[in-house]
Amino acid sequence: MTPVNAQPSPEHSARIERQPLHDAIVSRLRDMIIEGHLAPGTRINEGQIGAALGVSRTPLREAIKYLASEGLVDLVPSRGAVVKTFGAKEVRDMIDLIRSLEQFAATRACELATNNDIGGIRDLHDRMIACYHSGDRMQYYKLNQAIHSGIVALADNAALSDMHGVLQTRLKRIRFIGHEGPEKWASAVAEHEEMIAALEARDAPRLSAILGHHLTLAWERVKDGLPA
């Protein structure tokens, strides 16, 4: 399918003000990609996006380059920036690897984390559940990802955290669509409830198994909507 030029939706057309400009543009564009307002295969029209956000092309281009470094955007000669399209095999491969990383992290986290560390994950979880009940899907998603990153961080392994961070960034849109629909969302929430209970109990085998099952289901929730 031929990519079409991006058309910013009204909810993303508010001009950026009072934030560090680069971070604000990167965050806004990333959210637009995650939510599908800039769909996979879409060419990012710098003029339209810049006008919608109230920014010039120079900082916008720097933000696009940053998203390219994260693996969310492809810079294509003669076509410009295009939102990255991941095929089914690429996604399956990344989910398989992130599953292994999180299961390893689960064991280490149960051994190394302090009670305060685990309390911090519980706080993220409780805030995420509040977002679920209020229907705030984007904030729910961001807290969800923070929980996964937080458990990995408790393993106290910088190389592990770095690799997990790269994969998690590339899977942002994929993980977001895994919560589409009330049944999928409720299922994901139930899995997180089991996850936090296992972490608080420091039950490493159980936490590892839950994370493995959770990420297997993440693949099942998205696979039918991915290109071959």
PDB file of C-alpha atoms in Angstrom:
ATOM      1  CA  MET A   1       0.000   0.000   0.000  1.00  0.00           C
ATOM      2  CA  THR A   2       1.353   3.400  -0.932  1.00  0.00           C
ATOM      3  CA  PRO A   3       2.021   5.525   2.164  1.00  0.00           C
ATOM      4  CA  VAL A   4      -0.075   8.658   2.472  1.00  0.00           C
ATOM      5  CA  ASN A   5       0.895  11.984   3.925  1.00  0.00           C
ATOM      6  CA  ALA A   6       0.226  12.380   7.624  1.00  0.00           C
ATOM      7  CA  GLN A   7      -2.884  14.304   8.617  1.00  0.00           C
ATOM      8  CA  PRO A   8      -2.601  15.355  12.293  1.00  0.00           C
ATOM      9  CA  SER A   9      -5.813  14.714  14.173  1.00  0.00           C
ATOM     10  CA  PRO A  10      -7.444  17.507  16.220  1.00  0.00           C
ATOM     11  CA  GLU A  11      -6.431  16.036  19.573  1.00  0.00           C
ATOM     12  CA  HIS A  12      -2.779  16.304  18.541  1.00  0.00           C
ATOM     13  CA  SER A  13      -2.944  19.763  16.985  1.00  0.00           C
ATOM     14  CA  ALA A  14      -2.308  21.788  20.164  1.00  0.00           C
ATOM     15  CA  ARG A  15       0.811  23.903  19.824  1.00  0.00           C
ATOM     16  CA  ILE A  16       3.815  22.976  21.941  1.00  0.00           C
ATOM     17  CA  GLU A  17       4.688  25.471  24.647  1.00  0.00           C
ATOM     18  CA  ARG A  18       6.763  25.730  27.835  1.00  0.00           C
ATOM     19  CA  GLN A  19       8.571  22.399  27.500  1.00  0.00           C
ATOM     20  CA  PRO A  20      12.131  21.673  26.372  1.00  0.00           C
ATOM     21  CA  LEU A  21      11.447  21.848  22.662  1.00  0.00           C
ATOM     22  CA  HIS A  22      13.297  18.746  21.494  1.00  0.00           C
ATOM     23  CA  ASP A  23      11.825  16.530  24.218  1.00  0.00           C
ATOM     24  CA  ALA A  24       8.341  17.913  23.649  1.00  0.00           C
ATOM     25  CA  ILE A  25       8.416  17.285  19.899  1.00  0.00           C
ATOM     26  CA  VAL A  26       9.861  13.793  20.318  1.00  0.00           C
ATOM     27  CA  SER A  27       7.226  12.933  22.926  1.00  0.00           C
ATOM     28  CA  ARG A  28       4.369  14.261  20.800  1.00  0.00           C
ATOM     29  CA  LEU A  29       5.475  12.464  17.640  1.00  0.00           C
ATOM     30  CA  ARG A  30       6.126   9.249  19.552  1.00  0.00           C
ATOM     31  CA  ASP A  31       2.613   9.367  21.026  1.00  0.00           C
ATOM     32  CA  MET A  32       1.145   9.991  17.573  1.00  0.00           C
ATOM     33  CA  ILE A  33       2.945   6.882  16.302  1.00  0.00           C
ATOM     34  CA  ILE A  34       1.917   4.776  19.307  1.00  0.00           C
ATOM     35  CA  GLU A  35      -1.755   5.782  19.018  1.00  0.00           C
ATOM     36  CA  GLY A  36      -1.771   5.279  15.246  1.00  0.00           C
ATOM     37  CA  HIS A  37      -2.353   8.903  14.233  1.00  0.00           C
ATOM     38  CA  LEU A  38       0.876   8.456  12.287  1.00  0.00           C
ATOM     39  CA  ALA A  39       0.284   4.948  11.010  1.00  0.00           C
ATOM     40  CA  PRO A  40       2.961   2.479   9.863  1.00  0.00           C
ATOM     41  CA  GLY A  41       4.036   3.350   6.322  1.00  0.00           C
ATOM     42  CA  THR A  42       2.920   6.967   6.661  1.00  0.00           C
ATOM     43  CA  ARG A  43       5.264   9.641   5.336  1.00  0.00           C
ATOM     44  CA  ILE A  44       5.779  12.345   7.936  1.00  0.00           C
ATOM     45  CA  ASN A  45       4.873  15.609   6.234  1.00  0.00           C
ATOM     46  CA  GLU A  46       7.160  18.127   7.926  1.00  0.00           C
ATOM     47  CA  GLY A  47       5.148  21.129   6.780  1.00  0.00           C
ATOM     48  CA  GLN A  48       1.844  19.854   8.096  1.00  0.00           C
ATOM     49  CA  ILE A  49       3.235  18.475  11.346  1.00  0.00           C
ATOM     50  CA  GLY A  50       5.334  21.583  11.989  1.00  0.00           C
ATOM     51  CA  ALA A  51       2.328  23.857  11.446  1.00  0.00           C
ATOM     52  CA  ALA A  52       0.114  21.723  13.687  1.00  0.00           C
ATOM     53  CA  LEU A  53       2.653  21.750  16.530  1.00  0.00           C
ATOM     54  CA  GLY A  54       3.801  25.317  16.023  1.00  0.00           C
ATOM     55  CA  VAL A  55       7.473  24.446  15.495  1.00  0.00           C
ATOM     56  CA  SER A  56       9.965  25.110  12.722  1.00  0.00           C
ATOM     57  CA  ARG A  57      11.443  22.436  10.492  1.00  0.00           C
ATOM     58  CA  THR A  58      14.881  22.380  12.103  1.00  0.00           C
ATOM     59  CA  PRO A  59      13.842  21.115  15.580  1.00  0.00           C
ATOM     60  CA  LEU A  60      11.204  18.913  13.941  1.00  0.00           C
ATOM     61  CA  ARG A  61      13.841  17.245  11.770  1.00  0.00           C
ATOM     62  CA  GLU A  62      16.076  16.687  14.799  1.00  0.00           C
ATOM     63  CA  ALA A  63      13.166  15.028  16.598  1.00  0.00           C
ATOM     64  CA  ILE A  64      12.480  12.810  13.580  1.00  0.00           C
ATOM     65  CA  LYS A  65      16.150  11.776  13.491  1.00  0.00           C
ATOM     66  CA  TYR A  66      15.923  10.852  17.165  1.00  0.00           C
ATOM     67  CA  LEU A  67      12.865   8.683  16.521  1.00  0.00           C
ATOM     68  CA  ALA A  68      14.771   7.059  13.671  1.00  0.00           C
ATOM     69  CA  SER A  69      17.546   6.198  16.156  1.00  0.00           C
ATOM     70  CA  GLU A  70      14.883   4.530  18.333  1.00  0.00           C
ATOM     71  CA  GLY A  71      13.750   2.424  15.382  1.00  0.00           C
ATOM     72  CA  LEU A  72      10.301   4.014  15.089  1.00  0.00           C
ATOM     73  CA  VAL A  73      10.973   5.923  11.850  1.00  0.00           C
ATOM     74  CA  ASP A  74      12.798   5.051   8.621  1.00  0.00           C
ATOM     75  CA  LEU A  75      14.689   7.792   6.774  1.00  0.00           C
ATOM     76  CA  VAL A  76      14.162   6.923   3.108  1.00  0.00           C
ATOM     77  CA  PRO A  77      16.153   8.684   0.356  1.00  0.00           C
ATOM     78  CA  SER A  78      13.904  10.783  -1.909  1.00  0.00           C
ATOM     79  CA  ARG A  79      10.860  10.092   0.299  1.00  0.00           C
ATOM     80  CA  GLY A  80      11.875  11.516   3.647  1.00  0.00           C
ATOM     81  CA  ALA A  81      10.785  10.117   7.004  1.00  0.00           C
ATOM     82  CA  VAL A  82       8.351   7.196   7.025  1.00  0.00           C
ATOM     83  CA  VAL A  83       6.835   5.573  10.100  1.00  0.00           C
ATOM     84  CA  LYS A  84       8.434   2.152  10.532  1.00  0.00           C
ATOM     85  CA  THR A  85       6.407  -0.896   9.540  1.00  0.00           C
ATOM     86  CA  PHE A  86       7.251  -4.092  11.415  1.00  0.00           C
ATOM     87  CA  GLY A  87       6.323  -7.432   9.879  1.00  0.00           C
ATOM     88  CA  ALA A  88       4.939 -10.361  11.830  1.00  0.00           C
ATOM     89  CA  LYS A  89       8.259 -12.216  12.018  1.00  0.00           C
ATOM     90  CA  GLU A  90      10.112  -9.131  13.261  1.00  0.00           C
ATOM     91  CA  VAL A  91       7.541  -8.601  15.981  1.00  0.00           C
ATOM     92  CA  ARG A  92       7.501 -12.272  16.973  1.00  0.00           C
ATOM     93  CA  ASP A  93      11.307 -12.306  17.185  1.00  0.00           C
ATOM     94  CA  MET A  94      11.370  -9.193  19.378  1.00  0.00           C
ATOM     95  CA  ILE A  95       8.626 -10.468  21.679  1.00  0.00           C
ATOM     96  CA  ASP A  96      10.418 -13.816  22.041  1.00  0.00           C
ATOM     97  CA  LEU A  97      13.596 -12.027  23.091  1.00  0.00           C
ATOM     98  CA  ILE A  98      11.923  -9.538  25.414  1.00  0.00           C
ATOM     99  CA  ARG A  99      10.135 -12.473  27.074  1.00  0.00           C
ATOM    100  CA  SER A 100      13.462 -14.151  27.832  1.00  0.00           C
ATOM    101  CA  LEU A 101      14.929 -10.912  29.159  1.00  0.00           C
ATOM    102  CA  GLU A 102      11.987 -10.214  31.450  1.00  0.00           C
ATOM    103  CA  GLN A 103      11.902 -13.765  32.785  1.00  0.00           C
ATOM    104  CA  PHE A 104      15.602 -13.550  33.639  1.00  0.00           C
ATOM    105  CA  ALA A 105      15.021 -10.146  35.234  1.00  0.00           C
ATOM    106  CA  ALA A 106      12.137 -11.558  37.294  1.00  0.00           C
ATOM    107  CA  THR A 107      14.404 -14.053  39.030  1.00  0.00           C
ATOM    108  CA  ARG A 108      17.051 -11.459  39.798  1.00  0.00           C
ATOM    109  CA  ALA A 109      14.485  -8.884  40.936  1.00  0.00           C
ATOM    110  CA  CYS A 110      13.006 -11.294  43.484  1.00  0.00           C
ATOM    111  CA  GLU A 111      16.510 -11.904  44.856  1.00  0.00           C
ATOM    112  CA  LEU A 112      17.832  -8.333  44.871  1.00  0.00           C
ATOM    113  CA  ALA A 113      14.977  -5.873  45.230  1.00  0.00           C
ATOM    114  CA  THR A 114      14.406  -4.077  48.501  1.00  0.00           C
ATOM    115  CA  ASN A 115      10.946  -3.677  49.968  1.00  0.00           C
ATOM    116  CA  ASN A 116      11.045  -0.029  48.896  1.00  0.00           C
ATOM    117  CA  ASP A 117      11.923  -1.087  45.347  1.00  0.00           C
ATOM    118  CA  ILE A 118       8.946  -3.397  45.209  1.00  0.00           C
ATOM    119  CA  GLY A 119       6.778  -0.708  46.760  1.00  0.00           C
ATOM    120  CA  GLY A 120       7.714   1.553  43.873  1.00  0.00           C
ATOM    121  CA  ILE A 121       6.468  -1.032  41.387  1.00  0.00           C
ATOM    122  CA  ARG A 122       3.274  -1.422  43.433  1.00  0.00           C
ATOM    123  CA  ASP A 123       2.737   2.350  43.221  1.00  0.00           C
ATOM    124  CA  LEU A 124       3.081   2.255  39.429  1.00  0.00           C
ATOM    125  CA  HIS A 125       0.666  -0.668  39.334  1.00  0.00           C
ATOM    126  CA  ASP A 126      -1.956   1.095  41.459  1.00  0.00           C
ATOM    127  CA  ARG A 127      -1.727   4.216  39.298  1.00  0.00           C
ATOM    128  CA  MET A 128      -2.066   2.069  36.173  1.00  0.00           C
ATOM    129  CA  ILE A 129      -5.191   0.396  37.552  1.00  0.00           C
ATOM    130  CA  ALA A 130      -6.680   3.816  38.303  1.00  0.00           C
ATOM    131  CA  CYS A 131      -6.079   4.769  34.652  1.00  0.00           C
ATOM    132  CA  TYR A 132      -7.769   1.551  33.558  1.00  0.00           C
ATOM    133  CA  HIS A 133     -10.868   2.365  35.590  1.00  0.00           C
ATOM    134  CA  SER A 134     -10.943   5.948  34.249  1.00  0.00           C
ATOM    135  CA  GLY A 135     -10.418   4.788  30.646  1.00  0.00           C
ATOM    136  CA  ASP A 136      -7.180   6.738  30.193  1.00  0.00           C
ATOM    137  CA  ARG A 137      -5.593   4.330  27.755  1.00  0.00           C
ATOM    138  CA  MET A 138      -2.451   6.255  26.891  1.00  0.00           C
ATOM    139  CA  GLN A 139      -1.476   6.944  30.500  1.00  0.00           C
ATOM    140  CA  TYR A 140      -2.342   3.338  31.363  1.00  0.00           C
ATOM    141  CA  TYR A 141      -0.017   2.191  28.586  1.00  0.00           C
ATOM    142  CA  LYS A 142       2.863   4.406  29.749  1.00  0.00           C
ATOM    143  CA  LEU A 143       2.570   3.148  33.324  1.00  0.00           C
ATOM    144  CA  ASN A 144       2.311  -0.419  32.035  1.00  0.00           C
ATOM    145  CA  GLN A 145       5.594  -0.005  30.188  1.00  0.00           C
ATOM    146  CA  ALA A 146       7.173   1.638  33.241  1.00  0.00           C
ATOM    147  CA  ILE A 147       6.274  -1.461  35.286  1.00  0.00           C
ATOM    148  CA  HIS A 148       7.992  -3.782  32.825  1.00  0.00           C
ATOM    149  CA  SER A 149      11.049  -1.510  32.690  1.00  0.00           C
ATOM    150  CA  GLY A 150      10.997  -1.186  36.473  1.00  0.00           C
ATOM    151  CA  ILE A 151      11.084  -4.932  37.035  1.00  0.00           C
ATOM    152  CA  VAL A 152      13.999  -5.203  34.608  1.00  0.00           C
ATOM    153  CA  ALA A 153      15.794  -2.373  36.437  1.00  0.00           C
ATOM    154  CA  LEU A 154      15.494  -4.307  39.716  1.00  0.00           C
ATOM    155  CA  ALA A 155      17.767  -6.977  38.212  1.00  0.00           C
ATOM    156  CA  ASP A 156      20.612  -4.433  38.494  1.00  0.00           C
ATOM    157  CA  ASN A 157      22.118  -5.360  35.130  1.00  0.00           C
ATOM    158  CA  ALA A 158      22.889  -2.399  32.862  1.00  0.00           C
ATOM    159  CA  ALA A 159      23.371  -4.509  29.729  1.00  0.00           C
ATOM    160  CA  LEU A 160      20.025  -6.190  30.322  1.00  0.00           C
ATOM    161  CA  SER A 161      18.281  -2.850  30.834  1.00  0.00           C
ATOM    162  CA  ASP A 162      19.851  -1.392  27.689  1.00  0.00           C
ATOM    163  CA  MET A 163      18.796  -4.291  25.466  1.00  0.00           C
ATOM    164  CA  HIS A 164      15.319  -4.396  26.986  1.00  0.00           C
ATOM    165  CA  GLY A 165      14.952  -0.645  26.463  1.00  0.00           C
ATOM    166  CA  VAL A 166      15.780  -0.893  22.755  1.00  0.00           C
ATOM    167  CA  LEU A 167      13.258  -3.664  22.191  1.00  0.00           C
ATOM    168  CA  GLN A 168      10.566  -2.033  24.296  1.00  0.00           C
ATOM    169  CA  THR A 169      10.893   1.201  22.324  1.00  0.00           C
ATOM    170  CA  ARG A 170      10.540  -0.562  18.991  1.00  0.00           C
ATOM    171  CA  LEU A 171       7.485  -2.455  20.219  1.00  0.00           C
ATOM    172  CA  LYS A 172       5.668   0.615  21.557  1.00  0.00           C
ATOM    173  CA  ARG A 173       2.945   0.712  18.902  1.00  0.00           C
ATOM    174  CA  ILE A 174       2.602  -3.079  18.921  1.00  0.00           C
ATOM    175  CA  ARG A 175       2.215  -3.243  22.701  1.00  0.00           C
ATOM    176  CA  PHE A 176      -0.308  -0.388  22.625  1.00  0.00           C
ATOM    177  CA  ILE A 177      -2.622  -2.115  20.140  1.00  0.00           C
ATOM    178  CA  GLY A 178      -2.469  -5.234  22.305  1.00  0.00           C
ATOM    179  CA  HIS A 179      -4.851  -3.449  24.684  1.00  0.00           C
ATOM    180  CA  GLU A 180      -7.451  -2.582  22.041  1.00  0.00           C
ATOM    181  CA  GLY A 181     -10.939  -3.689  22.974  1.00  0.00           C
ATOM    182  CA  PRO A 182     -12.389  -4.219  26.459  1.00  0.00           C
ATOM    183  CA  GLU A 183     -11.765  -7.983  26.551  1.00  0.00           C
ATOM    184  CA  LYS A 184      -8.047  -7.719  25.674  1.00  0.00           C
ATOM    185  CA  TRP A 185      -7.574  -4.810  28.057  1.00  0.00           C
ATOM    186  CA  ALA A 186      -9.259  -6.602  30.963  1.00  0.00           C
ATOM    187  CA  SER A 187      -7.138  -9.692  30.313  1.00  0.00           C
ATOM    188  CA  ALA A 188      -3.923  -7.653  30.360  1.00  0.00           C
ATOM    189  CA  VAL A 189      -4.963  -6.017  33.637  1.00  0.00           C
ATOM    190  CA  ALA A 190      -5.661  -9.407  35.257  1.00  0.00           C
ATOM    191  CA  GLU A 191      -2.202 -10.601  34.201  1.00  0.00           C
ATOM    192  CA  HIS A 192      -0.628  -7.530  35.814  1.00  0.00           C
ATOM    193  CA  GLU A 193      -2.530  -8.175  39.034  1.00  0.00           C
ATOM    194  CA  GLU A 194      -0.962 -11.650  39.163  1.00  0.00           C
ATOM    195  CA  MET A 195       2.422 -10.182  38.305  1.00  0.00           C
ATOM    196  CA  ILE A 196       2.490  -7.683  41.183  1.00  0.00           C
ATOM    197  CA  ALA A 197       1.286 -10.333  43.639  1.00  0.00           C
ATOM    198  CA  ALA A 198       4.126 -12.666  42.641  1.00  0.00           C
ATOM    199  CA  LEU A 199       6.694  -9.864  42.903  1.00  0.00           C
ATOM    200  CA  GLU A 200       5.503  -8.858  46.367  1.00  0.00           C
ATOM    201  CA  ALA A 201       5.711 -12.503  47.433  1.00  0.00           C
ATOM    202  CA  ARG A 202       9.224 -12.707  45.909  1.00  0.00           C
ATOM    203  CA  ASP A 203       8.050 -15.849  44.171  1.00  0.00           C
ATOM    204  CA  ALA A 204      10.582 -15.941  41.331  1.00  0.00           C
ATOM    205  CA  PRO A 205       9.302 -19.069  39.513  1.00  0.00           C
ATOM    206  CA  ARG A 206       5.741 -17.764  39.594  1.00  0.00           C
ATOM    207  CA  LEU A 207       6.704 -14.253  38.451  1.00  0.00           C
ATOM    208  CA  SER A 208       8.802 -15.679  35.631  1.00  0.00           C
ATOM    209  CA  ALA A 209       5.950 -17.916  34.509  1.00  0.00           C
ATOM    210  CA  ILE A 210       3.420 -15.076  34.631  1.00  0.00           C
ATOM    211  CA  LEU A 211       5.669 -12.781  32.591  1.00  0.00           C
ATOM    212  CA  GLY A 212       6.243 -15.535  30.056  1.00  0.00           C
ATOM    213  CA  HIS A 213       2.513 -16.162  29.721  1.00  0.00           C
ATOM    214  CA  HIS A 214       1.790 -12.416  29.604  1.00  0.00           C
ATOM    215  CA  LEU A 215       4.182 -11.867  26.696  1.00  0.00           C
ATOM    216  CA  THR A 216       2.971 -14.952  24.866  1.00  0.00           C
ATOM    217  CA  LEU A 217      -0.550 -13.549  25.064  1.00  0.00           C
ATOM    218  CA  ALA A 218       0.778 -10.151  23.932  1.00  0.00           C
ATOM    219  CA  TRP A 219       1.828 -11.830  20.691  1.00  0.00           C
ATOM    220  CA  GLU A 220      -1.515 -13.623  20.345  1.00  0.00           C
ATOM    221  CA  ARG A 221      -3.361 -10.311  20.740  1.00  0.00           C
ATOM    222  CA  VAL A 222      -1.518  -8.548  17.914  1.00  0.00           C
ATOM    223  CA  LYS A 223      -0.400 -11.199  15.407  1.00  0.00           C
ATOM    224  CA  ASP A 224      -3.500 -11.170  13.200  1.00  0.00           C
ATOM    225  CA  GLY A 225      -3.149  -7.470  12.489  1.00  0.00           C
ATOM    226  CA  LEU A 226       0.469  -7.558  11.333  1.00  0.00           C
ATOM    227  CA  PRO A 227       1.754  -7.734   7.755  1.00  0.00           C
ATOM    228  CA  ALA A 228       3.566 -10.903   6.742  1.00  0.00           C
TER     229      ALA A 228
END
